[in-house]
XYZ file of C-alpha atoms in Angstrom:
510
model
C 0.000 0.000 0.000
C 1.465 3.367 -1.053
C 2.011 6.215 1.388
C -0.686 8.318 -0.285
C -3.272 5.527 -0.023
C -2.331 4.896 3.610
C -2.650 8.604 4.407
C -6.082 8.782 2.773
C -7.155 5.679 4.677
C -6.069 7.159 8.031
C -7.640 10.566 7.395
C -10.894 8.946 6.298
C -10.810 6.890 9.454
C -10.599 10.043 11.553
C -13.304 11.695 9.460
C -15.594 8.734 10.070
C -14.899 8.868 13.798
C -15.630 12.595 13.804
C -19.203 11.853 12.773
C -19.720 8.947 15.138
C -21.511 8.998 18.446
C -19.161 8.803 21.429
C -18.514 5.236 22.478
C -19.250 3.984 25.976
C -15.776 2.763 26.797
C -13.834 2.867 30.053
C -11.857 6.039 30.419
C -13.941 8.161 28.053
C -13.534 11.701 29.258
C -16.884 13.057 28.135
C -19.158 10.061 27.615
C -22.261 12.206 27.320
C -20.937 14.676 24.801
C -22.226 14.706 21.257
C -20.103 14.001 18.223
C -18.725 17.023 16.350
C -21.204 16.690 13.476
C -24.216 15.348 15.390
C -25.948 18.699 15.615
C -24.723 20.148 12.366
C -27.359 21.458 9.970
C -28.767 18.930 7.526
C -27.881 19.002 3.875
C -29.123 22.155 2.259
C -29.157 24.338 5.375
C -25.527 25.490 5.216
C -24.745 28.319 2.819
C -22.734 26.990 -0.103
C -22.082 30.240 -1.958
C -18.466 31.169 -2.533
C -17.392 33.640 0.158
C -15.469 36.819 -0.592
C -11.800 37.401 0.187
C -12.527 38.892 3.609
C -14.930 36.102 4.504
C -12.437 33.457 3.369
C -9.737 35.040 5.501
C -12.023 35.092 8.548
C -13.032 31.472 7.921
C -9.418 30.364 7.542
C -8.443 32.033 10.809
C -11.444 30.541 12.616
C -10.664 27.034 11.406
C -7.032 27.310 12.514
C -8.184 28.539 15.918
C -10.667 25.668 16.125
C -7.915 23.115 15.511
C -5.703 24.745 18.147
C -8.612 24.829 20.597
C -9.323 21.149 20.027
C -5.724 20.143 20.708
C -5.533 22.185 23.927
C -8.941 20.837 24.976
C -7.363 17.379 25.028
C -5.045 18.641 27.767
C -8.113 19.492 29.833
C -9.611 16.091 29.069
C -6.442 14.259 30.104
C -6.271 16.227 33.370
C -9.963 16.177 34.311
C -11.538 13.234 32.484
C -13.192 10.092 33.762
C -9.900 8.348 34.561
C -8.684 11.244 36.704
C -12.085 11.560 38.393
C -11.867 7.854 39.221
C -8.456 8.494 40.767
C -10.016 11.295 42.859
C -12.767 8.890 43.914
C -10.250 6.284 45.037
C -8.187 8.888 46.892
C -11.278 10.068 48.791
C -12.444 6.466 49.344
C -15.726 6.766 47.480
C -17.650 3.492 47.300
C -18.850 1.859 44.069
C -22.271 3.532 44.330
C -20.872 7.083 44.349
C -18.336 6.157 41.673
C -21.197 4.942 39.473
C -23.231 8.072 40.121
C -20.308 10.419 39.503
C -19.173 8.838 36.248
C -22.793 8.700 35.046
C -23.350 12.412 35.684
C -22.737 13.392 32.029
C -25.619 11.075 31.158
C -27.859 12.406 33.901
C -27.109 15.842 32.491
C -28.742 14.901 29.188
C -32.072 16.049 30.610
C -30.955 19.626 29.858
C -30.715 18.941 26.117
C -33.966 20.744 25.286
C -33.293 23.765 27.553
C -29.776 23.879 26.097
C -31.201 24.014 22.574
C -33.483 26.862 23.647
C -30.570 28.761 25.226
C -28.495 28.303 22.093
C -31.297 29.575 19.877
C -32.170 32.489 22.166
C -28.730 33.876 23.002
C -26.708 32.677 20.017
C -24.361 29.763 19.341
C -21.102 31.587 19.958
C -22.107 33.387 23.145
C -23.571 30.305 24.826
C -20.675 28.081 23.753
C -18.038 30.505 25.029
C -19.771 31.022 28.367
C -20.780 27.429 29.109
C -17.540 25.800 27.934
C -15.409 28.281 29.864
C -17.390 27.767 33.076
C -17.432 23.971 32.670
C -13.629 23.962 32.570
C -13.068 26.494 35.359
C -15.389 24.672 37.745
C -12.394 22.432 38.500
C -10.771 25.268 40.501
C -11.948 24.011 43.939
C -10.154 20.702 43.311
C -6.838 22.572 42.984
C -6.964 23.407 46.711
C -9.168 20.574 47.958
C -6.541 18.959 50.262
C -5.989 22.282 52.036
C -9.643 23.275 52.513
C -11.047 23.041 56.075
C -13.310 20.136 55.107
C -13.759 16.701 56.592
C -13.519 13.659 54.317
C -17.287 13.620 53.791
C -17.247 17.287 52.795
C -14.459 16.656 50.309
C -16.475 13.839 48.757
C -19.522 16.078 48.370
C -17.402 18.812 46.801
C -15.939 16.344 44.297
C -19.371 15.043 43.263
C -20.720 18.600 43.098
C -17.878 19.744 40.835
C -18.444 16.752 38.559
C -22.200 17.470 38.413
C -21.856 21.169 37.565
C -19.182 20.408 34.965
C -21.431 17.769 33.350
C -24.453 20.104 33.056
C -22.397 22.999 31.707
C -20.639 20.595 29.349
C -23.945 19.496 27.783
C -25.057 23.107 27.331
C -21.710 24.173 25.903
C -21.479 21.185 23.580
C -24.991 21.796 22.237
C -24.093 25.375 21.364
C -20.635 24.486 20.013
C -22.003 21.822 17.668
C -24.585 24.255 16.278
C -21.869 26.899 15.941
C -19.528 24.563 14.046
C -22.397 23.488 11.812
C -22.784 27.107 10.718
C -19.069 27.929 10.641
C -17.611 24.993 8.672
C -18.864 24.904 5.060
C -20.469 21.642 4.040
C -18.057 21.218 1.134
C -15.028 20.898 3.455
C -16.705 19.639 6.630
C -15.556 16.029 6.357
C -11.956 16.936 5.503
C -11.740 19.591 8.207
C -13.113 17.435 11.001
C -11.024 14.508 9.794
C -7.803 16.506 10.135
C -8.961 18.181 13.341
C -9.843 14.827 14.880
C -6.519 13.373 13.741
C -4.544 16.116 15.481
C -6.797 16.003 18.548
C -6.399 12.233 18.802
C -2.628 12.604 18.624
C -2.766 15.301 21.299
C -5.066 13.165 23.430
C -2.708 10.191 23.281
C 0.359 12.236 24.206
C -1.303 14.197 27.010
C -2.919 11.064 28.437
C 0.480 9.369 28.587
C 2.032 12.408 30.292
C -0.865 12.615 32.764
C -0.515 8.896 33.454
C 3.198 9.229 34.221
C 2.522 12.260 36.423
C -0.130 10.448 38.449
C 2.041 7.355 38.801
C 4.951 9.432 40.096
C 3.062 11.804 42.429
C 0.168 9.655 43.622
C 0.709 8.540 47.268
C -0.480 5.140 48.555
C -3.139 6.919 50.640
C -4.822 10.286 50.262
C -4.914 12.857 47.467
C -1.283 13.960 47.377
C 0.033 16.630 44.983
C -0.551 14.945 41.626
C -4.328 15.286 41.426
C -4.487 18.975 42.512
C -1.705 19.716 40.022
C -3.690 18.063 37.223
C -6.773 20.080 38.224
C -4.712 23.285 38.002
C -3.396 22.296 34.570
C -6.995 21.585 33.479
C -8.061 25.090 34.514
C -5.126 26.661 32.646
C -5.997 24.624 29.555
C -9.604 25.796 29.937
C -8.502 29.441 29.826
C -6.416 28.824 26.703
C -9.283 27.030 24.950
C -11.607 29.944 25.740
C -9.131 32.366 24.131
C -8.909 30.109 21.069
C -12.701 29.884 20.820
C -13.021 33.672 21.119
C -10.914 34.004 17.954
C -13.541 32.130 15.941
C -16.324 34.194 14.389
C -20.033 33.409 14.118
C -21.188 33.482 10.481
C -24.876 33.467 11.458
C -25.269 35.498 14.685
C -28.891 36.472 14.082
C -31.202 33.482 14.206
C -34.922 33.163 14.775
C -35.606 32.439 18.434
C -37.245 29.112 19.226
C -39.945 28.437 21.782
C -39.210 26.146 24.708
C -41.648 23.322 24.021
C -41.050 20.057 25.865
C -43.914 18.459 23.949
C -41.556 17.818 21.045
C -39.911 15.137 23.187
C -42.996 12.988 22.524
C -42.635 13.102 18.737
C -40.558 9.886 18.460
C -43.118 8.026 20.587
C -45.769 8.669 17.939
C -43.558 7.392 15.109
C -43.384 3.583 14.876
C -39.959 3.397 13.261
C -38.446 5.988 15.586
C -40.038 4.285 18.592
C -38.269 1.019 17.787
C -34.895 2.781 17.619
C -35.695 4.578 20.862
C -36.592 1.311 22.642
C -33.331 -0.249 21.461
C -31.271 2.738 22.605
C -32.861 2.788 26.055
C -32.360 -0.963 26.537
C -28.842 -0.897 25.127
C -27.679 2.118 27.131
C -29.082 0.583 30.297
C -27.258 -2.694 29.581
C -23.999 -0.837 28.957
C -24.464 1.501 31.912
C -24.562 -1.344 34.429
C -20.837 -1.920 33.986
C -19.246 0.842 31.883
C -18.450 3.306 34.720
C -16.564 0.637 36.645
C -13.938 -0.490 34.134
C -11.517 2.274 35.110
C -12.258 1.617 38.782
C -11.592 -2.100 38.253
C -8.343 -1.457 36.385
C -6.995 0.807 39.106
C -8.217 -0.966 42.227
C -8.405 -4.665 41.379
C -6.023 -5.090 38.445
C -3.467 -2.680 39.973
C -2.793 -1.108 36.575
C -0.727 2.053 36.424
C -2.156 5.161 34.784
C 0.427 4.834 32.030
C -0.723 1.282 31.282
C -4.331 2.474 31.179
C -3.399 5.253 28.762
C -1.646 2.754 26.473
C -4.668 0.460 26.605
C -7.076 3.267 25.639
C -4.752 4.416 22.849
C -4.736 0.871 21.426
C -8.555 0.736 21.466
C -8.739 4.115 19.716
C -6.250 2.911 17.101
C -8.359 -0.144 16.290
C -11.455 2.045 15.980
C -9.630 4.381 13.637
C -8.407 1.646 11.305
C -11.691 -0.243 11.011
C -14.116 2.694 10.769
C -13.889 2.994 6.936
C -14.706 -0.711 6.519
C -17.851 -0.346 8.604
C -18.734 2.851 6.737
C -18.604 1.112 3.363
C -20.706 -1.779 4.676
C -23.315 0.659 6.011
C -23.428 2.388 2.617
C -24.093 -0.939 0.883
C -26.355 -2.797 3.303
C -27.658 -0.167 5.714
C -26.972 0.548 9.365
C -29.334 -2.026 10.891
C -27.328 -5.175 9.978
C -24.119 -3.563 11.250
C -25.840 -2.507 14.457
C -27.138 -6.024 15.065
C -23.795 -7.724 14.371
C -21.805 -5.296 16.511
C -24.318 -5.419 19.363
C -24.095 -9.202 19.523
C -20.299 -9.068 19.496
C -20.104 -6.332 22.110
C -22.290 -8.449 24.367
C -19.336 -10.786 24.850
C -16.825 -8.075 25.794
C -17.728 -7.612 29.505
C -17.299 -11.356 30.019
C -13.651 -11.019 28.965
C -13.072 -8.903 32.074
C -13.815 -11.912 34.279
C -10.389 -13.388 33.453
C -7.666 -10.723 33.867
C -5.931 -10.456 37.229
C -3.279 -8.139 38.622
C -0.608 -10.611 37.470
C -2.331 -11.793 34.275
C -3.464 -8.925 32.001
C -3.123 -10.722 28.654
C -6.905 -11.250 28.162
C -7.192 -7.487 27.715
C -5.559 -7.891 24.302
C -8.756 -9.599 23.145
C -10.731 -6.699 24.600
C -8.585 -4.191 22.680
C -9.296 -5.910 19.363
C -12.995 -6.621 19.914
C -13.788 -3.291 21.565
C -11.909 -1.265 18.965
C -13.447 -3.054 15.993
C -17.014 -3.556 17.234
C -17.540 -0.262 19.054
C -16.352 1.565 15.943
C -19.003 -0.121 13.797
C -21.665 0.261 16.482
C -20.951 3.976 16.821
C -21.288 4.610 13.096
C -24.471 2.537 12.854
C -26.220 4.091 15.855
C -25.327 7.504 14.458
C -26.801 6.719 11.041
C -30.016 5.062 12.214
C -31.677 8.001 14.011
C -30.852 10.234 11.058
C -32.471 7.781 8.647
C -35.665 7.171 10.634
C -36.201 10.781 11.749
C -37.973 13.052 9.263
C -36.065 16.113 8.130
C -38.684 18.353 9.699
C -38.215 18.112 13.443
C -35.001 16.076 13.169
C -33.133 18.053 15.893
C -35.915 17.256 18.349
C -35.789 13.567 17.438
C -32.041 13.521 18.055
C -32.434 15.397 21.332
C -35.102 12.917 22.440
C -32.874 9.946 21.565
C -29.943 11.490 23.418
C -32.008 12.359 26.486
C -33.730 8.978 26.808
C -30.546 7.010 26.175
C -28.509 9.158 28.553
C -30.992 8.874 31.390
C -31.251 5.094 30.913
C -27.469 4.819 31.074
C -27.290 7.010 34.180
C -30.018 5.107 36.021
C -28.382 1.767 35.218
C -25.002 3.087 36.390
C -26.455 4.158 39.726
C -28.208 0.794 40.029
C -24.986 -1.051 39.239
C -23.091 0.959 41.828
C -25.741 0.222 44.448
C -25.635 -3.485 43.653
C -21.835 -3.543 43.905
C -22.063 -1.850 47.304
C -24.392 -4.574 48.579
C -22.142 -7.401 47.395
C -19.000 -8.482 49.263
C -15.860 -6.921 47.834
C -14.337 -10.384 47.315
C -15.858 -13.854 47.437
C -14.972 -17.394 46.415
C -17.128 -19.346 43.989
C -16.206 -22.608 42.284
C -12.746 -22.493 43.763
C -11.981 -19.102 42.170
C -11.686 -15.672 43.768
C -14.115 -13.085 42.394
C -14.762 -9.393 43.108
C -18.120 -7.607 43.244
C -17.556 -5.873 39.897
C -17.351 -9.259 38.166
C -21.069 -9.643 38.904
C -21.779 -6.348 37.133
C -19.702 -7.389 34.126
C -21.591 -10.676 33.834
C -24.996 -8.972 34.183
C -24.014 -6.394 31.587
C -22.936 -9.097 29.145
C -26.273 -10.893 29.435
C -28.239 -7.629 29.210
C -26.319 -6.497 26.126
C -27.021 -9.757 24.324
C -30.725 -9.422 25.196
C -30.823 -5.800 24.026
C -29.053 -6.742 20.791
C -32.066 -8.761 19.680
C -34.159 -5.584 19.795
C -32.113 -4.393 16.830
C -33.901 -7.030 14.728
C -37.137 -5.058 15.119
C -35.685 -1.837 13.697
C -36.999 -0.856 10.278
C -34.548 1.264 8.308
C -35.901 3.068 5.222
C -34.258 2.219 1.895
C -32.077 -0.481 3.469
C -31.904 -4.265 3.625
C -32.671 -5.092 7.252
C -31.689 -8.373 8.907
C -34.486 -9.831 11.012
C -32.929 -13.091 12.207
C -29.604 -14.613 13.194
C -29.793 -16.903 10.163
C -30.100 -13.909 7.848
C -27.170 -12.240 9.598
C -24.962 -15.331 9.217
C -26.004 -15.621 5.589
C -25.030 -11.994 5.005
C -21.644 -12.472 6.660
C -21.029 -15.631 4.630
C -21.903 -13.930 1.357
C -19.585 -11.030 2.197
C -16.715 -13.419 2.955
C -17.285 -15.324 -0.288
C -17.354 -12.083 -2.259
C -14.151 -10.949 -0.578
C -12.446 -14.272 -1.299
C -13.522 -14.126 -4.944
C -11.891 -10.703 -5.352
C -8.557 -11.584 -3.719
C -6.847 -13.127 -6.800
C -7.582 -10.032 -8.874
C -5.311 -7.175 -7.840
C -6.974 -4.296 -9.654
C -10.419 -4.395 -7.990
C -8.839 -4.656 -4.544
C -6.894 -1.458 -5.137
C -9.519 0.553 -6.955
C -12.733 -0.406 -5.181
C -12.102 1.460 -1.918
C -11.315 4.605 -3.875
C -14.555 4.458 -5.858
C -16.650 3.671 -2.805
C -15.068 6.428 -0.739
C -15.494 8.853 -3.619
C -19.234 8.290 -3.431
C -19.366 8.700 0.338
């Protein structure tokens, strides 16, 4: 494969990930945040006329500032994301219930989606994004001095949970406004290329800063208590938040005057009246609940039970992201040919097995996580693309933002409730117990329950009806589809030309 083809493949991988819904994986910094293009205007709503010289200059400067802001934002994420919050929770001796609640807060915060949309429409994309994003990143200031505040341990725990809650709510509001702002700012003709390159640079920045943060926490984290490492990371997060605000302020708003929308919560009921949308909604609620039972506790399990260092965790997450990046174009081409529903069903069934893998690793035997890296990276990438495409295909163009907000709200609340339930169940179980001659921990029960629940929720994907697609309504049909794809692939292997030219033609269409 030539260097040019490899470069196109990698950039298209990042572009595909830029349009995907965030994946519920351990260590995700903002699990409730929307994808960069999720709230972008639909085709035909973005001005496509050629801008003048002055407008092109302003756009070029804004796009450069947006890339710089995204890279610096990864510093904030590495210093104040879910992994670091889990480290705070362990330092303050939070139990599994509070850990589950705290890490599920970004999903609880999804209930402000509709008010956030109203705020964005009323006060403007740029103003709301600047204010909410800045505040969401400066709310970490109390954690910089937490060890030296005149608070008992219980007070410190409440402050930590409160900071996480406020940051989650402001993050949802800021993300809603930022997505709408970017949808207006970035022309449709270059949107895929821009977000592909931006995501590529941000992913590189995320990997490097996560590794540095991991080394810092490993070096400065004491056996007991908070120490200096966590407050230092909180201070770095606040500094990064200031820099990102300056970078965002350098970006202009091409459409500052918009018609104000009315705050009408009745639109949340629209998907319930649509049969096809209702089936997607039922799947998302069941799936998010099945994932939420265990997802917040992977980082906790890695740190507490598997005794993994923060550097090892950062390497693990980077490997998962790499697998997602490389396989995203393959899933994208399959979705273009067969539709999102078959991909969603296949990936859901495969992902149902992943939590069971976590029953086998121990502090001295981490090799089973290699299987998790491969399966999670490949399957979550396809699942993310499919679950992004489905709501867009079943929702009518008129009222589509409200459909997406309803899907996000219902799925987020289901995830949050299941996370709290999982944390409560883990608190009731003994920390360690022996069964069948093997030593188990309480989180193993959550992983097993999540695996069973995911497999059950996967079958709901069979009921989804996708317009203008070829849905798969049974396991036999799915196996037949996979077999036909393998036979077609094998038939093309001896011929070199189609193998080299087909991806280019397919990607040209998409």
